[in-house]
mmCIF file of C-alpha atoms in Angstrom:
data_model
loop_
_atom_site.group_PDB
_atom_site.id
_atom_site.type_symbol
_atom_site.label_atom_id
_atom_site.label_comp_id
_atom_site.label_asym_id
_atom_site.label_seq_id
_atom_site.Cartn_x
_atom_site.Cartn_y
_atom_site.Cartn_z
ATOM 1 C CA MET A 10 -0.080 0.070 -0.274
ATOM 2 C CA ILE A 11 1.025 3.445 -0.585
ATOM 3 C CA ASP A 12 0.057 6.645 1.450
ATOM 4 C CA PHE A 13 1.035 9.619 -0.364
ATOM 5 C CA ILE A 14 0.180 11.695 2.336
ATOM 6 C CA GLN A 15 2.966 10.560 4.348
ATOM 7 C CA ALA A 16 5.203 10.195 1.778
ATOM 8 C CA GLN A 17 5.280 14.301 0.973
ATOM 9 C CA LYS A 18 5.666 14.479 5.209
ATOM 10 C CA ALA A 19 8.699 12.112 4.559
ATOM 11 C CA PHE A 20 10.066 14.255 1.643
ATOM 12 C CA GLN A 21 9.488 17.784 3.051
ATOM 13 C CA ASN A 22 11.534 16.158 6.713
ATOM 14 C CA TYR A 23 13.989 15.553 4.762
ATOM 15 C CA ILE A 24 14.865 18.619 2.589
ATOM 16 C CA SER A 25 14.478 20.623 6.193
ATOM 17 C CA SER A 26 17.898 20.425 6.165
ATOM 18 C CA TYR A 27 18.761 22.727 2.881
ATOM 19 C CA ASP A 28 18.821 26.215 2.645
ATOM 20 C CA MET A 29 16.113 26.764 0.933
ATOM 21 C CA THR A 30 17.479 30.052 0.011
ATOM 22 C CA ILE A 31 19.839 28.838 -1.933
ATOM 23 C CA PRO A 32 18.497 29.116 -5.797
ATOM 24 C CA SER A 33 19.631 26.035 -6.751
ATOM 25 C CA ILE A 34 18.029 24.020 -4.233
ATOM 26 C CA ARG A 35 14.907 25.675 -4.348
ATOM 27 C CA LEU A 36 14.615 24.606 -7.851
ATOM 28 C CA LYS A 37 14.356 21.361 -7.570
ATOM 29 C CA VAL A 38 12.637 21.021 -4.859
ATOM 30 C CA VAL A 39 9.726 22.921 -6.605
ATOM 31 C CA HIS A 40 11.218 20.665 -9.700
ATOM 32 C CA THR A 41 10.360 17.465 -7.570
ATOM 33 C CA TYR A 42 6.515 18.675 -7.061
ATOM 34 C CA LYS A 43 6.075 19.932 -10.226
ATOM 35 C CA VAL A 44 6.350 16.738 -11.569
ATOM 36 C CA VAL A 45 4.934 14.743 -9.554
ATOM 37 C CA GLU A 46 2.163 16.584 -10.514
ATOM 38 C CA CYS A 47 3.026 15.945 -14.257
ATOM 39 C CA CYS A 48 2.956 11.794 -13.649
ATOM 40 C CA GLU A 49 -0.271 12.233 -12.778
ATOM 41 C CA TYR A 50 -1.311 14.078 -15.786
ATOM 42 C CA LEU A 51 -0.273 11.234 -17.544
ATOM 43 C CA CYS A 52 -1.948 8.939 -15.435
ATOM 44 C CA GLN A 53 -5.185 10.418 -15.618
ATOM 45 C CA HIS A 54 -5.103 10.163 -19.647
ATOM 46 C CA LEU A 55 -3.984 6.702 -19.651
ATOM 47 C CA HIS A 56 -6.349 6.130 -17.339
ATOM 48 C CA LEU A 57 -3.938 4.362 -14.696
ATOM 49 C CA SER A 58 -5.463 3.072 -11.527
ATOM 50 C CA LYS A 59 -5.568 4.529 -8.109
ATOM 51 C CA GLU A 60 -2.057 2.262 -7.679
ATOM 52 C CA ASP A 61 -0.580 2.795 -10.129
ATOM 53 C CA THR A 62 -1.404 6.554 -10.198
ATOM 54 C CA ASP A 63 0.181 6.702 -6.197
ATOM 55 C CA LEU A 64 3.414 4.621 -7.456
ATOM 56 C CA ALA A 65 4.317 6.762 -10.552
ATOM 57 C CA MET A 66 3.765 10.210 -8.035
ATOM 58 C CA LEU A 67 5.836 8.102 -5.930
ATOM 59 C CA ILE A 68 8.988 7.302 -8.129
ATOM 60 C CA ALA A 69 8.209 11.346 -9.256
ATOM 61 C CA LEU A 70 8.434 12.645 -5.689
ATOM 62 C CA LEU A 71 12.041 10.753 -5.646
ATOM 63 C CA HIS A 72 13.720 10.331 -8.389
ATOM 64 C CA ASP A 73 16.122 13.770 -7.888
ATOM 65 C CA ILE A 74 16.292 13.035 -4.132
ATOM 66 C CA GLY A 75 20.161 12.985 -4.480
ATOM 67 C CA ARG A 76 19.958 16.227 -6.313
ATOM 68 C CA PHE A 77 20.015 18.662 -2.717
ATOM 69 C CA GLU A 78 23.379 16.831 -1.651
ATOM 70 C CA GLN A 79 24.964 16.553 -4.931
ATOM 71 C CA TRP A 80 24.505 20.409 -5.199
ATOM 72 C CA MET A 81 26.077 20.473 -1.912
ATOM 73 C CA GLN A 82 28.943 18.938 -2.832
ATOM 74 C CA TYR A 83 29.810 20.135 -6.424
ATOM 75 C CA GLN A 84 27.377 23.298 -6.821
ATOM 76 C CA SER A 85 26.848 21.712 -9.803
ATOM 77 C CA PHE A 86 23.787 19.872 -11.302
ATOM 78 C CA ALA A 87 26.309 18.209 -14.374
ATOM 79 C CA ASP A 88 26.507 15.180 -14.164
ATOM 80 C CA HIS A 89 29.489 13.957 -16.271
ATOM 81 C CA LYS A 90 31.373 16.813 -14.726
ATOM 82 C CA THR A 91 30.414 15.388 -10.626
ATOM 83 C CA ILE A 92 27.882 12.375 -10.098
ATOM 84 C CA ASP A 93 24.861 10.407 -12.147
ATOM 85 C CA HIS A 94 22.424 11.696 -10.087
ATOM 86 C CA ALA A 95 19.714 9.360 -10.466
ATOM 87 C CA LEU A 96 22.375 6.551 -9.220
ATOM 88 C CA PHE A 97 23.226 8.300 -6.701
ATOM 89 C CA SER A 98 19.347 9.211 -6.093
ATOM 90 C CA SER A 99 19.060 5.199 -5.618
ATOM 91 C CA GLN A 100 21.557 4.819 -3.300
ATOM 92 C CA LEU A 101 20.382 7.081 -1.216
ATOM 93 C CA LEU A 102 17.296 5.663 -1.183
ATOM 94 C CA PHE A 103 18.274 2.094 -1.054
ATOM 95 C CA GLY A 104 21.836 1.684 0.040
ATOM 96 C CA LYS A 105 21.028 3.171 3.202
ATOM 97 C CA GLY A 106 17.306 2.069 3.764
ATOM 98 C CA LEU A 107 15.844 5.684 3.137
ATOM 99 C CA ILE A 108 13.037 4.173 1.197
ATOM 100 C CA ARG A 109 11.345 3.079 3.810
ATOM 101 C CA GLU A 110 10.839 6.676 5.464
ATOM 102 C CA PHE A 111 8.954 7.234 2.407
ATOM 103 C CA ILE A 112 6.614 3.746 2.395
ATOM 104 C CA SER A 113 6.239 0.542 4.352
ATOM 105 C CA ASP A 114 5.716 -2.009 1.436
ATOM 106 C CA SER A 115 8.865 -3.338 -0.016
ATOM 107 C CA GLN A 116 7.004 -4.932 -2.788
ATOM 108 C CA TYR A 117 7.663 -1.921 -5.010
ATOM 109 C CA ASP A 118 11.108 -1.244 -4.455
ATOM 110 C CA ASP A 119 12.544 -2.425 -7.770
ATOM 111 C CA ILE A 120 10.067 -0.818 -9.811
ATOM 112 C CA ILE A 121 11.222 2.045 -7.785
ATOM 113 C CA LYS A 122 14.604 1.229 -7.985
ATOM 114 C CA ASN A 123 14.555 0.816 -11.844
ATOM 115 C CA ALA A 124 12.552 3.747 -12.783
ATOM 116 C CA ILE A 125 14.300 6.110 -10.653
ATOM 117 C CA GLU A 126 17.845 4.551 -12.270
ATOM 118 C CA GLN A 127 16.131 4.773 -15.652
ATOM 119 C CA HIS A 128 15.092 8.551 -15.361
ATOM 120 C CA ASN A 129 17.923 9.901 -16.783
ATOM 121 C CA ARG A 130 19.791 7.681 -19.235
ATOM 122 C CA TYR A 131 20.385 8.513 -22.569
ATOM 123 C CA ARG A 132 18.601 5.305 -23.744
ATOM 124 C CA ILE A 133 16.492 2.447 -21.388
ATOM 125 C CA GLU A 134 18.841 0.541 -20.845
ATOM 126 C CA ASP A 135 17.257 -3.216 -21.909
ATOM 127 C CA GLY A 136 15.252 -6.209 -19.919
ATOM 128 C CA PHE A 137 12.734 -5.018 -18.479
ATOM 129 C CA ASP A 138 9.413 -6.467 -18.355
ATOM 130 C CA GLU A 139 6.198 -4.286 -19.087
ATOM 131 C CA ARG A 140 4.803 -3.165 -15.908
ATOM 132 C CA THR A 141 8.193 -1.908 -14.893
ATOM 133 C CA LEU A 142 8.813 -0.144 -18.123
ATOM 134 C CA LEU A 143 5.392 1.903 -17.625
ATOM 135 C CA PHE A 144 7.371 3.588 -14.380
ATOM 136 C CA ILE A 145 10.612 3.649 -16.378
ATOM 137 C CA HIS A 146 8.651 5.977 -18.944
ATOM 138 C CA LEU A 147 6.168 7.508 -17.058
ATOM 139 C CA ILE A 148 9.058 8.925 -15.115
ATOM 140 C CA ARG A 149 11.098 9.656 -17.640
ATOM 141 C CA ASP A 150 8.083 11.912 -19.734
ATOM 142 C CA GLY A 151 7.296 13.946 -16.407
ATOM 143 C CA ASP A 152 10.977 15.229 -15.910
ATOM 144 C CA LYS A 153 10.967 16.526 -19.271
ATOM 145 C CA LEU A 154 7.617 18.086 -19.358
ATOM 146 C CA ASP A 155 8.330 19.878 -16.320
ATOM 147 C CA ASN A 156 11.783 21.030 -17.648
ATOM 148 C CA PHE A 157 10.376 23.064 -19.929
ATOM 149 C CA ARG A 158 8.533 25.303 -17.041
ATOM 150 C CA VAL A 159 11.544 25.283 -15.374
ATOM 151 C CA LYS A 160 13.600 26.927 -18.513
ATOM 152 C CA GLU A 161 10.314 29.735 -18.540
ATOM 153 C CA GLU A 162 10.154 30.661 -15.305
ATOM 154 C CA GLU A 163 13.861 30.499 -13.595
ATOM 155 C CA ARG A 164 16.505 33.296 -14.721
ATOM 156 C CA ILE A 165 18.670 32.051 -17.619
ATOM 157 C CA GLU A 166 21.736 32.649 -15.031
ATOM 158 C CA ASP A 167 20.544 30.438 -12.505
ATOM 159 C CA LEU A 168 20.316 27.583 -15.085
ATOM 160 C CA LEU A 169 22.623 27.764 -17.526
ATOM 161 C CA TYR A 170 25.279 30.014 -15.256
ATOM 162 C CA VAL A 171 25.920 32.560 -17.305
ATOM 163 C CA SER A 172 24.215 35.548 -18.525
ATOM 164 C CA LEU A 173 21.754 36.303 -21.117
ATOM 165 C CA GLU A 174 24.053 38.452 -23.367
ATOM 166 C CA GLN A 175 26.812 36.135 -23.347
ATOM 167 C CA VAL A 176 24.537 33.347 -24.469
ATOM 168 C CA ASN A 177 23.372 35.247 -27.330
ATOM 169 C CA GLN A 178 26.965 35.695 -28.109
ATOM 170 C CA GLU A 179 27.551 31.496 -28.364
ATOM 171 C CA SER A 180 27.266 29.660 -31.020
ATOM 172 C CA ILE A 181 26.044 26.560 -32.240
ATOM 173 C CA SER A 182 28.337 23.133 -32.148
ATOM 174 C CA ASP A 183 28.002 21.407 -35.805
ATOM 175 C CA LYS A 184 27.243 17.811 -33.711
ATOM 176 C CA ILE A 185 24.511 19.443 -31.674
ATOM 177 C CA TYR A 186 22.976 21.033 -34.664
ATOM 178 C CA GLN A 187 22.811 17.695 -37.121
ATOM 179 C CA GLN A 188 21.600 16.147 -33.591
ATOM 180 C CA PHE A 189 18.524 18.680 -33.173
ATOM 181 C CA LEU A 190 18.238 18.927 -37.189
ATOM 182 C CA HIS A 191 18.191 15.097 -37.471
ATOM 183 C CA GLU A 192 15.137 14.825 -34.727
ATOM 184 C CA GLN A 193 17.712 13.438 -32.306
ATOM 185 C CA LEU A 194 18.077 13.613 -28.867
ATOM 186 C CA ILE A 195 21.331 15.269 -27.837
ATOM 187 C CA TYR A 196 23.984 13.741 -25.591
ATOM 188 C CA ALA A 197 24.787 15.545 -23.073
ATOM 189 C CA PRO A 198 28.949 15.771 -23.241
ATOM 190 C CA ASP A 199 28.562 16.511 -27.037
ATOM 191 C CA ARG A 200 27.296 19.973 -25.986
ATOM 192 C CA GLN A 201 30.371 23.027 -26.236
ATOM 193 C CA THR A 202 28.494 25.904 -25.397
ATOM 194 C CA HIS A 203 25.676 27.520 -23.392
ATOM 195 C CA ILE A 204 23.205 27.633 -26.147
ATOM 196 C CA ASP A 205 23.513 23.585 -27.062
ATOM 197 C CA MET A 206 22.705 23.357 -23.172
ATOM 198 C CA TRP A 207 19.513 25.154 -24.170
ATOM 199 C CA LEU A 208 18.855 23.236 -27.716
ATOM 200 C CA SER A 209 19.261 19.686 -25.704
ATOM 201 C CA TYR A 210 16.703 20.602 -22.578
ATOM 202 C CA ILE A 211 13.770 21.458 -26.179
ATOM 203 C CA ALA A 212 15.663 18.718 -27.921
ATOM 204 C CA PHE A 213 13.977 16.386 -24.965
ATOM 205 C CA ILE A 214 10.430 16.377 -27.009
ATOM 206 C CA PHE A 215 12.375 14.020 -29.722
ATOM 207 C CA ASP A 216 12.692 11.117 -26.760
ATOM 208 C CA LEU A 217 8.375 12.011 -25.364
ATOM 209 C CA TYR A 218 7.056 8.351 -25.762
ATOM 210 C CA TYR A 219 3.217 9.055 -24.589
ATOM 211 C CA PRO A 220 1.169 10.872 -27.238
ATOM 212 C CA CYS A 221 -0.380 12.309 -24.452
ATOM 213 C CA SER A 222 2.912 13.570 -23.468
ATOM 214 C CA VAL A 223 3.472 15.897 -26.631
ATOM 215 C CA GLN A 224 -0.187 17.165 -26.564
ATOM 216 C CA TYR A 225 0.760 18.523 -23.078
ATOM 217 C CA ILE A 226 4.003 20.662 -25.218
ATOM 218 C CA GLN A 227 1.704 21.338 -27.755
ATOM 219 C CA GLU A 228 -1.346 22.592 -25.889
ATOM 220 C CA TYR A 229 1.263 25.255 -23.548
ATOM 221 C CA HIS A 230 2.579 26.379 -26.668
ATOM 222 C CA TRP A 231 5.817 24.805 -24.783
ATOM 223 C CA VAL A 232 8.606 24.747 -28.084
ATOM 224 C CA GLU A 233 7.438 28.671 -29.115
ATOM 225 C CA ARG A 234 8.263 29.221 -25.290
ATOM 226 C CA SER A 235 11.684 27.688 -24.946
ATOM 227 C CA PHE A 236 12.985 29.017 -28.339
ATOM 228 C CA ASP A 237 11.846 32.799 -27.467
ATOM 229 C CA ARG A 238 13.876 33.160 -24.436
ATOM 230 C CA LEU A 239 17.201 33.473 -26.117
ATOM 231 C CA SER A 240 17.560 35.471 -29.165
ATOM 232 C CA PRO A 241 21.270 34.750 -30.952
ATOM 233 C CA VAL A 242 23.074 38.003 -32.343
ATOM 234 C CA ASN A 243 24.951 36.455 -34.937
ATOM 235 C CA PRO A 244 22.949 36.138 -38.374
ATOM 236 C CA HIS A 245 24.101 32.935 -39.761
ATOM 237 C CA VAL A 246 23.465 31.276 -35.849
ATOM 238 C CA TYR A 247 20.335 33.650 -35.635
ATOM 239 C CA GLN A 248 19.631 31.271 -38.487
ATOM 240 C CA GLN A 249 20.532 28.387 -37.383
ATOM 241 C CA TYR A 250 18.191 28.827 -34.218
ATOM 242 C CA MET A 251 15.392 29.549 -36.195
ATOM 243 C CA THR A 252 15.640 26.130 -38.489
ATOM 244 C CA LEU A 253 15.955 24.073 -35.482
ATOM 245 C CA LYS A 254 12.466 25.899 -34.226
ATOM 246 C CA GLN A 255 11.136 25.004 -37.259
ATOM 247 C CA ILE A 256 11.979 21.842 -36.582
ATOM 248 C CA ALA A 257 10.738 21.417 -33.516
ATOM 249 C CA LEU A 258 7.803 22.806 -33.885
ATOM 250 C CA ASP A 259 7.017 20.906 -37.360
ATOM 251 C CA TYR A 260 7.998 17.269 -35.010
ATOM 252 C CA ILE A 261 5.436 18.116 -32.242
ATOM 253 C CA GLN A 262 2.941 18.859 -35.415
ATOM 254 C CA LYS A 263 3.431 15.963 -37.148
ATOM 255 C CA ARG A 264 3.619 13.714 -33.585
ATOM 256 C CA SER A 265 0.255 15.192 -32.758
ATOM 257 C CA ASN A 266 -1.329 14.177 -36.007
ATOM 258 C CA ASN A 267 -0.445 10.799 -35.337
ATOM 259 C CA VAL A 268 -2.585 10.805 -32.204
ATOM 260 C CA VAL A 269 -5.446 8.186 -33.163
#
């Protein structure tokens, strides 16, 4: 049995030791609760049972629990430069028994552990059964959906750690341009500039699994809103940027048209 209200209380207790005045800590707290909402949205549209909905929301609540300590230790959320935050979250929960603070029933442990560990993977590993894959896809989509809100509401300086002016003066790396042009999820270590980083966030749309996730992006115009936050000053880079914007808009429209 899953008591989500109790899990929320346990989460609040866990994060109470962190300084909420630090923008990056506050960002991850808000993100956590918004991902819970996104997963609930997906579960409703997929007509899942209460048990499955509660489990998906619990996974969402815990998926980034390692982020807080990651920031305190490294002052960075860049996994390829610090630690894999998904594995770190899993280790915190299951290596030291912290999971029992959030749910007393151990029957869901394998699903929770696998979903958390797979939520940030470039590609999902092989070998999971259909039920486990359900929750892996839910948290991966829910996490990506809220990233669009994060990228609109937070300051560029808090997201990319440089000024908006500096970002707009940069170029797009050829590898990143080609990956986006071919509707591919961008491999984080390939990014060279801050515009590359921004484009990699928008490219999350190419990895969305559920049609209702695509509809969510279209309904809230997240592609347009994300692209509109930057305006490269170099005419060539600006043209590349606008080309990729159209690629993204066409992709969302195409996916939407294929929804039965």
